[in-house]
mmCIF file of C-alpha atoms in Angstrom:
data_model
loop_
_atom_site.group_PDB
_atom_site.id
_atom_site.type_symbol
_atom_site.label_atom_id
_atom_site.label_comp_id
_atom_site.label_asym_id
_atom_site.label_seq_id
_atom_site.Cartn_x
_atom_site.Cartn_y
_atom_site.Cartn_z
ATOM 1 C CA MET A 1 150.707 114.803 239.250
ATOM 2 C CA ARG A 2 151.486 116.571 242.510
ATOM 3 C CA LEU A 3 154.841 118.037 243.483
ATOM 4 C CA VAL A 4 155.134 118.703 247.212
ATOM 5 C CA ILE A 5 158.095 120.923 248.121
ATOM 6 C CA LEU A 6 159.262 121.108 251.746
ATOM 7 C CA ASP A 7 162.100 123.208 253.176
ATOM 8 C CA ASN A 8 164.440 120.342 254.104
ATOM 9 C CA TYR A 9 164.911 116.573 254.296
ATOM 10 C CA ASP A 10 163.337 116.185 257.749
ATOM 11 C CA LEU A 11 160.164 118.037 256.771
ATOM 12 C CA ALA A 12 159.899 116.102 253.490
ATOM 13 C CA SER A 13 160.288 112.816 255.418
ATOM 14 C CA GLU A 14 157.638 113.861 257.938
ATOM 15 C CA TRP A 15 155.172 114.909 255.214
ATOM 16 C CA ALA A 16 155.619 111.549 253.461
ATOM 17 C CA ALA A 17 155.159 109.625 256.731
ATOM 18 C CA LYS A 18 152.011 111.593 257.571
ATOM 19 C CA TYR A 19 150.619 110.874 254.123
ATOM 20 C CA ILE A 20 151.265 107.120 254.468
ATOM 21 C CA CYS A 21 149.768 107.141 257.978
ATOM 22 C CA ASN A 22 146.592 108.922 256.833
ATOM 23 C CA ARG A 23 146.176 106.676 253.794
ATOM 24 C CA ILE A 24 146.393 103.515 255.936
ATOM 25 C CA ILE A 25 143.966 104.815 258.561
ATOM 26 C CA GLN A 26 141.450 106.185 256.039
ATOM 27 C CA PHE A 27 141.479 102.783 254.310
ATOM 28 C CA LYS A 28 140.175 101.193 257.555
ATOM 29 C CA PRO A 29 142.202 97.973 257.227
ATOM 30 C CA GLY A 30 140.998 94.799 258.947
ATOM 31 C CA GLN A 31 141.185 91.016 258.929
ATOM 32 C CA ASP A 32 139.515 90.760 255.528
ATOM 33 C CA ARG A 33 140.821 94.043 254.171
ATOM 34 C CA TYR A 34 144.573 94.573 254.115
ATOM 35 C CA PHE A 35 146.249 97.794 253.025
ATOM 36 C CA THR A 36 149.042 96.949 250.554
ATOM 37 C CA LEU A 37 152.148 99.120 250.643
ATOM 38 C CA GLY A 38 155.149 99.099 248.278
ATOM 39 C CA LEU A 39 158.399 100.104 249.991
ATOM 40 C CA PRO A 40 161.885 101.319 249.000
ATOM 41 C CA THR A 41 165.333 101.084 250.571
ATOM 42 C CA GLY A 42 168.333 103.432 250.474
ATOM 43 C CA SER A 43 169.135 106.529 252.487
ATOM 44 C CA THR A 44 166.189 108.703 251.362
ATOM 45 C CA PRO A 45 163.323 106.817 253.085
ATOM 46 C CA LEU A 46 165.084 106.438 256.466
ATOM 47 C CA GLY A 47 163.597 109.664 257.879
ATOM 48 C CA CYS A 48 160.134 108.614 256.730
ATOM 49 C CA TYR A 49 160.516 105.179 258.372
ATOM 50 C CA LYS A 50 161.625 106.825 261.648
ATOM 51 C CA LYS A 51 158.463 108.947 261.730
ATOM 52 C CA LEU A 52 156.229 105.942 260.950
ATOM 53 C CA ILE A 53 157.876 104.030 263.832
ATOM 54 C CA GLU A 54 157.194 107.044 266.060
ATOM 55 C CA TYR A 55 153.492 107.053 265.081
ATOM 56 C CA HIS A 56 153.330 103.325 265.808
ATOM 57 C CA LYS A 57 155.022 103.652 269.222
ATOM 58 C CA ASN A 58 152.619 106.491 270.115
ATOM 59 C CA GLY A 59 149.700 104.149 269.392
ATOM 60 C CA ASP A 60 148.500 106.220 266.435
ATOM 61 C CA LEU A 61 149.279 103.660 263.723
ATOM 62 C CA SER A 62 149.213 99.862 263.430
ATOM 63 C CA PHE A 63 150.631 97.694 260.650
ATOM 64 C CA LYS A 64 148.762 94.577 261.797
ATOM 65 C CA TYR A 65 146.594 94.602 258.676
ATOM 66 C CA VAL A 66 149.201 95.921 256.239
ATOM 67 C CA LYS A 67 151.001 93.851 253.601
ATOM 68 C CA THR A 68 154.265 95.189 252.199
ATOM 69 C CA PHE A 69 156.163 94.482 248.990
ATOM 70 C CA ASN A 70 159.713 95.730 248.659
ATOM 71 C CA MET A 71 161.056 97.096 245.404
ATOM 72 C CA ASP A 72 164.258 95.133 245.082
ATOM 73 C CA GLU A 73 167.020 92.935 246.494
ATOM 74 C CA TYR A 74 170.630 92.253 245.553
ATOM 75 C CA VAL A 75 171.481 88.937 243.885
ATOM 76 C CA GLY A 76 173.983 86.677 245.657
ATOM 77 C CA LEU A 77 174.236 88.672 248.895
ATOM 78 C CA PRO A 78 173.432 86.457 251.902
ATOM 79 C CA ARG A 79 170.063 87.344 253.446
ATOM 80 C CA ASN A 80 171.715 88.123 256.804
ATOM 81 C CA HIS A 81 174.442 90.306 255.234
ATOM 82 C CA PRO A 82 174.241 93.764 256.880
ATOM 83 C CA GLU A 83 173.768 95.423 253.461
ATOM 84 C CA SER A 84 171.073 93.082 252.125
ATOM 85 C CA TYR A 85 167.707 94.745 251.754
ATOM 86 C CA HIS A 86 166.241 92.071 254.065
ATOM 87 C CA SER A 87 168.596 93.339 256.795
ATOM 88 C CA TYR A 88 167.894 96.973 255.916
ATOM 89 C CA MET A 89 164.108 96.569 256.171
ATOM 90 C CA TRP A 90 164.158 94.587 259.414
ATOM 91 C CA ASN A 91 166.732 96.797 261.134
ATOM 92 C CA ASN A 92 165.316 100.140 260.013
ATOM 93 C CA PHE A 93 161.592 99.436 260.014
ATOM 94 C CA PHE A 94 159.937 96.030 260.415
ATOM 95 C CA LYS A 95 161.373 95.027 263.797
ATOM 96 C CA HIS A 96 160.116 98.296 265.306
ATOM 97 C CA ILE A 97 156.462 97.895 264.223
ATOM 98 C CA ASP A 98 153.705 95.280 264.604
ATOM 99 C CA ILE A 99 153.716 93.868 261.071
ATOM 100 C CA ASP A 100 153.265 90.100 260.703
ATOM 101 C CA PRO A 101 156.554 88.825 259.149
ATOM 102 C CA ASN A 102 154.450 86.697 256.760
ATOM 103 C CA ASN A 103 153.005 89.907 255.341
ATOM 104 C CA ALA A 104 156.387 91.534 254.624
ATOM 105 C CA HIS A 105 157.426 90.407 251.143
ATOM 106 C CA ILE A 106 161.001 90.869 249.938
ATOM 107 C CA LEU A 107 162.482 89.265 246.828
ATOM 108 C CA ASP A 108 164.948 86.426 247.458
ATOM 109 C CA GLY A 109 168.200 87.207 245.638
ATOM 110 C CA ASN A 110 169.518 83.735 246.467
ATOM 111 C CA ALA A 111 166.620 81.759 244.973
ATOM 112 C CA ALA A 112 167.643 78.736 242.881
ATOM 113 C CA ASP A 113 165.483 79.989 239.999
ATOM 114 C CA LEU A 114 165.595 83.785 239.939
ATOM 115 C CA GLN A 115 163.005 84.219 237.161
ATOM 116 C CA ALA A 116 160.568 81.932 239.004
ATOM 117 C CA GLU A 117 161.126 84.069 242.125
ATOM 118 C CA CYS A 118 160.263 87.223 240.128
ATOM 119 C CA ASP A 119 157.146 85.613 238.629
ATOM 120 C CA ALA A 120 156.009 84.437 242.078
ATOM 121 C CA PHE A 121 156.454 87.988 243.440
ATOM 122 C CA GLU A 122 154.177 89.406 240.739
ATOM 123 C CA LYS A 123 151.639 86.673 241.551
ATOM 124 C CA LYS A 124 151.731 87.524 245.282
ATOM 125 C CA ILE A 125 151.057 91.189 244.491
ATOM 126 C CA LYS A 126 148.082 90.176 242.341
ATOM 127 C CA GLU A 127 146.754 87.832 245.037
ATOM 128 C CA ALA A 128 147.001 90.671 247.572
ATOM 129 C CA GLY A 129 144.680 92.721 245.357
ATOM 130 C CA GLY A 130 147.387 94.950 243.892
ATOM 131 C CA ILE A 131 149.322 97.700 245.639
ATOM 132 C CA ASP A 132 147.394 100.594 247.177
ATOM 133 C CA LEU A 133 150.373 102.910 247.627
ATOM 134 C CA PHE A 134 153.851 102.331 246.205
ATOM 135 C CA VAL A 135 156.524 104.479 247.837
ATOM 136 C CA GLY A 136 159.793 104.858 245.928
ATOM 137 C CA GLY A 137 163.024 106.778 245.778
ATOM 138 C CA ILE A 138 165.227 107.487 242.767
ATOM 139 C CA GLY A 139 168.876 107.373 241.868
ATOM 140 C CA PRO A 140 170.795 110.408 240.569
ATOM 141 C CA ASP A 141 170.324 108.948 237.055
ATOM 142 C CA GLY A 142 166.541 108.917 237.522
ATOM 143 C CA HIS A 143 166.123 105.185 238.013
ATOM 144 C CA ILE A 144 163.251 103.883 240.160
ATOM 145 C CA ALA A 145 163.893 100.613 242.014
ATOM 146 C CA PHE A 146 166.689 99.068 239.907
ATOM 147 C CA ASN A 147 165.091 100.036 236.596
ATOM 148 C CA GLU A 148 168.289 101.469 235.208
ATOM 149 C CA PRO A 149 168.431 103.874 232.226
ATOM 150 C CA GLY A 150 167.092 102.180 229.113
ATOM 151 C CA SER A 151 164.708 99.902 231.019
ATOM 152 C CA SER A 152 161.356 99.214 229.439
ATOM 153 C CA LEU A 153 158.638 101.442 230.860
ATOM 154 C CA VAL A 154 156.230 98.471 230.836
ATOM 155 C CA SER A 155 158.721 96.081 232.507
ATOM 156 C CA ARG A 156 157.741 93.587 235.201
ATOM 157 C CA THR A 157 159.701 92.090 238.111
ATOM 158 C CA ARG A 158 162.947 90.644 236.754
ATOM 159 C CA LEU A 159 166.716 90.221 237.045
ATOM 160 C CA LYS A 160 168.688 93.377 236.202
ATOM 161 C CA THR A 161 172.366 94.158 235.695
ATOM 162 C CA LEU A 162 173.245 97.287 237.648
ATOM 163 C CA ALA A 163 174.670 100.353 235.908
ATOM 164 C CA MET A 164 178.138 101.532 236.908
ATOM 165 C CA ASP A 165 176.623 104.765 238.323
ATOM 166 C CA THR A 166 174.486 102.663 240.668
ATOM 167 C CA ILE A 167 177.413 100.460 241.702
ATOM 168 C CA LEU A 168 179.477 103.593 242.440
ATOM 169 C CA ALA A 169 176.604 105.146 244.420
ATOM 170 C CA ASN A 170 176.216 101.949 246.486
ATOM 171 C CA ALA A 171 179.943 101.503 247.162
ATOM 172 C CA LYS A 172 179.609 103.695 250.279
ATOM 173 C CA TYR A 173 177.634 100.854 251.893
ATOM 174 C CA PHE A 174 180.453 98.373 251.144
ATOM 175 C CA ASP A 175 183.440 100.254 252.639
ATOM 176 C CA GLY A 176 183.988 102.006 249.313
ATOM 177 C CA ASP A 177 185.184 98.703 247.823
ATOM 178 C CA LEU A 178 183.684 98.318 244.337
ATOM 179 C CA SER A 179 184.583 94.613 244.246
ATOM 180 C CA LYS A 180 182.184 93.970 247.154
ATOM 181 C CA VAL A 181 179.186 95.713 245.547
ATOM 182 C CA PRO A 182 176.696 93.305 243.931
ATOM 183 C CA THR A 183 176.390 93.824 240.187
ATOM 184 C CA MET A 184 172.941 92.284 239.769
ATOM 185 C CA ALA A 185 169.613 92.634 241.510
ATOM 186 C CA LEU A 186 166.021 91.489 241.399
ATOM 187 C CA THR A 187 163.681 94.426 240.944
ATOM 188 C CA VAL A 188 160.045 95.248 240.371
ATOM 189 C CA GLY A 189 159.495 96.671 236.894
ATOM 190 C CA VAL A 190 158.329 100.158 235.968
ATOM 191 C CA GLY A 191 155.060 98.535 234.890
ATOM 192 C CA THR A 192 154.752 96.819 238.283
ATOM 193 C CA VAL A 193 154.925 100.167 240.081
ATOM 194 C CA MET A 194 152.666 101.838 237.487
ATOM 195 C CA ASP A 195 149.976 99.273 238.352
ATOM 196 C CA ALA A 196 149.741 100.612 241.914
ATOM 197 C CA ARG A 197 146.677 102.708 242.674
ATOM 198 C CA GLU A 198 148.926 105.485 243.999
ATOM 199 C CA VAL A 199 152.641 106.229 243.737
ATOM 200 C CA MET A 200 154.671 108.502 246.026
ATOM 201 C CA ILE A 201 158.275 109.236 245.067
ATOM 202 C CA LEU A 202 160.717 110.771 247.566
ATOM 203 C CA ILE A 203 163.469 112.940 246.087
ATOM 204 C CA THR A 204 165.849 114.874 248.337
ATOM 205 C CA GLY A 205 169.236 116.520 247.974
ATOM 206 C CA ALA A 206 170.945 118.623 245.314
ATOM 207 C CA HIS A 207 172.490 115.481 243.752
ATOM 208 C CA LYS A 208 168.948 114.401 242.742
ATOM 209 C CA ALA A 209 167.986 117.815 241.295
ATOM 210 C CA PHE A 210 168.728 116.990 237.651
ATOM 211 C CA ALA A 211 166.785 113.728 237.961
ATOM 212 C CA LEU A 212 163.755 115.608 239.334
ATOM 213 C CA TYR A 213 164.000 118.061 236.431
ATOM 214 C CA LYS A 214 164.046 115.141 233.972
ATOM 215 C CA ALA A 215 161.177 113.470 235.847
ATOM 216 C CA ILE A 216 158.695 116.329 235.664
ATOM 217 C CA GLU A 217 159.781 119.051 233.223
ATOM 218 C CA GLU A 218 160.792 116.945 230.258
ATOM 219 C CA GLY A 219 158.986 114.178 228.391
ATOM 220 C CA VAL A 220 158.589 110.512 229.228
ATOM 221 C CA ASN A 221 161.917 108.833 228.445
ATOM 222 C CA HIS A 222 163.176 105.323 229.195
ATOM 223 C CA MET A 223 166.638 106.776 229.889
ATOM 224 C CA TRP A 224 165.065 108.465 232.958
ATOM 225 C CA THR A 225 162.675 105.745 234.116
ATOM 226 C CA VAL A 226 161.085 107.874 236.849
ATOM 227 C CA SER A 227 159.632 110.092 234.091
ATOM 228 C CA ALA A 228 157.102 107.290 233.360
ATOM 229 C CA PHE A 229 155.109 108.427 236.391
ATOM 230 C CA GLN A 230 153.995 111.551 234.532
ATOM 231 C CA GLN A 231 151.461 109.140 233.017
ATOM 232 C CA HIS A 232 150.221 107.697 236.309
ATOM 233 C CA PRO A 233 146.847 109.097 237.421
ATOM 234 C CA GLN A 234 147.884 109.397 241.101
ATOM 235 C CA THR A 235 151.539 110.367 241.521
ATOM 236 C CA ILE A 236 152.980 112.522 244.295
ATOM 237 C CA PHE A 237 156.600 113.646 244.170
ATOM 238 C CA VAL A 238 157.770 114.734 247.646
ATOM 239 C CA CYS A 239 161.005 116.708 247.647
ATOM 240 C CA ASP A 240 163.085 119.204 249.586
ATOM 241 C CA GLU A 241 164.291 122.620 248.397
ATOM 242 C CA ASP A 242 167.686 121.279 247.321
ATOM 243 C CA ALA A 243 166.078 118.823 244.912
ATOM 244 C CA THR A 244 164.335 121.698 243.062
ATOM 245 C CA LEU A 245 167.582 123.468 242.070
ATOM 246 C CA GLU A 246 167.342 122.444 238.397
ATOM 247 C CA LEU A 247 163.622 123.238 238.030
ATOM 248 C CA ARG A 248 162.353 126.422 236.417
ATOM 249 C CA VAL A 249 161.398 129.156 238.886
ATOM 250 C CA LYS A 250 157.927 129.141 237.312
ATOM 251 C CA THR A 251 157.487 125.401 238.031
ATOM 252 C CA VAL A 252 158.559 125.755 241.670
ATOM 253 C CA LYS A 253 156.321 128.793 242.155
ATOM 254 C CA TYR A 254 153.336 126.983 240.637
ATOM 255 C CA PHE A 255 153.609 123.944 242.905
ATOM 256 C CA LYS A 256 154.425 125.989 246.011
ATOM 257 C CA GLY A 257 151.220 127.885 245.331
ATOM 258 C CA LEU A 258 149.345 124.604 245.738
ATOM 259 C CA MET A 259 150.872 123.677 249.107
ATOM 260 C CA HIS A 260 147.783 124.822 251.001
ATOM 261 C CA VAL A 261 145.852 122.166 249.062
ATOM 262 C CA HIS A 262 148.528 119.475 249.463
ATOM 263 C CA ASN A 263 148.824 120.068 253.215
ATOM 264 C CA LYS A 264 145.157 119.158 253.665
ATOM 265 C CA LEU A 265 146.216 115.594 252.788
ATOM 266 C CA VAL A 266 148.326 115.370 255.961
ATOM 267 C CA ASP A 267 146.607 117.829 258.285
ATOM 268 C CA PRO A 268 144.898 116.716 260.406
ATOM 269 C CA LEU A 269 147.039 113.654 261.066
ATOM 270 C CA TYR A 270 144.688 110.748 261.751
ATOM 271 C CA SER A 271 145.132 108.301 264.615
ATOM 272 C CA MET A 272 143.978 104.766 265.335
ATOM 273 C CA LYS A 273 143.483 105.677 268.983
ATOM 274 C CA GLU A 274 139.847 105.505 270.035
ATOM 275 C CA GLY A 275 137.920 108.670 269.388
ATOM 276 C CA ASN A 276 140.380 110.018 266.833
#
């Protein structure tokens, strides 16, 4: 497990974007070889998406041969609702890059048969050859995707009832009106994300500090589902200083001492431009 600690949110977002960019380019994607990327929503990844759009607009990065699978979607929210995760992904990322819409997979929270939709999503991931890099964020209660506290650590894509903490956290997107916040969602399981060849989890802000502590300094625990990634062979936690406030000084010092190694993963930043 790697813990990458940057000074602030913007630098953490940039490091994550550089890492994704380098992984895609080093993979050498093509017509018969797609890079498969798992993607999150929420406020944390926005800075990362902005940097990836910037790399694309500069001609350094193409998503033509990238397939994406999103972590989750609300149940019962119209697809074109401004707070649906379909809307979020298209407005904040997809419409600004050259991805083929057929290669951007998002769960349908309005499907007639929700379990069949979840099973089909798992099948699509398998048919794509599995996920090369799954990027995720976490909630203050340590949940990844909508795998709320108490979720099975071997769970697959399924229908989940949202915890009150999550509903409260999401109320800000619905004018603070709890009655407008969806109470159910379709989500990839912890096991689904664990199957990815690599996992990168973005954690920023002091309100996520206790969750980061639970994720890396304590044992694996289904009440803090992000802790499962201690057992993944290729996990990178990318965080800012504020998110480390609950960690032991010794832990922070240890991982900061490895930053010269971690920075080699993003420096130099590769480019798809000829000759680079």
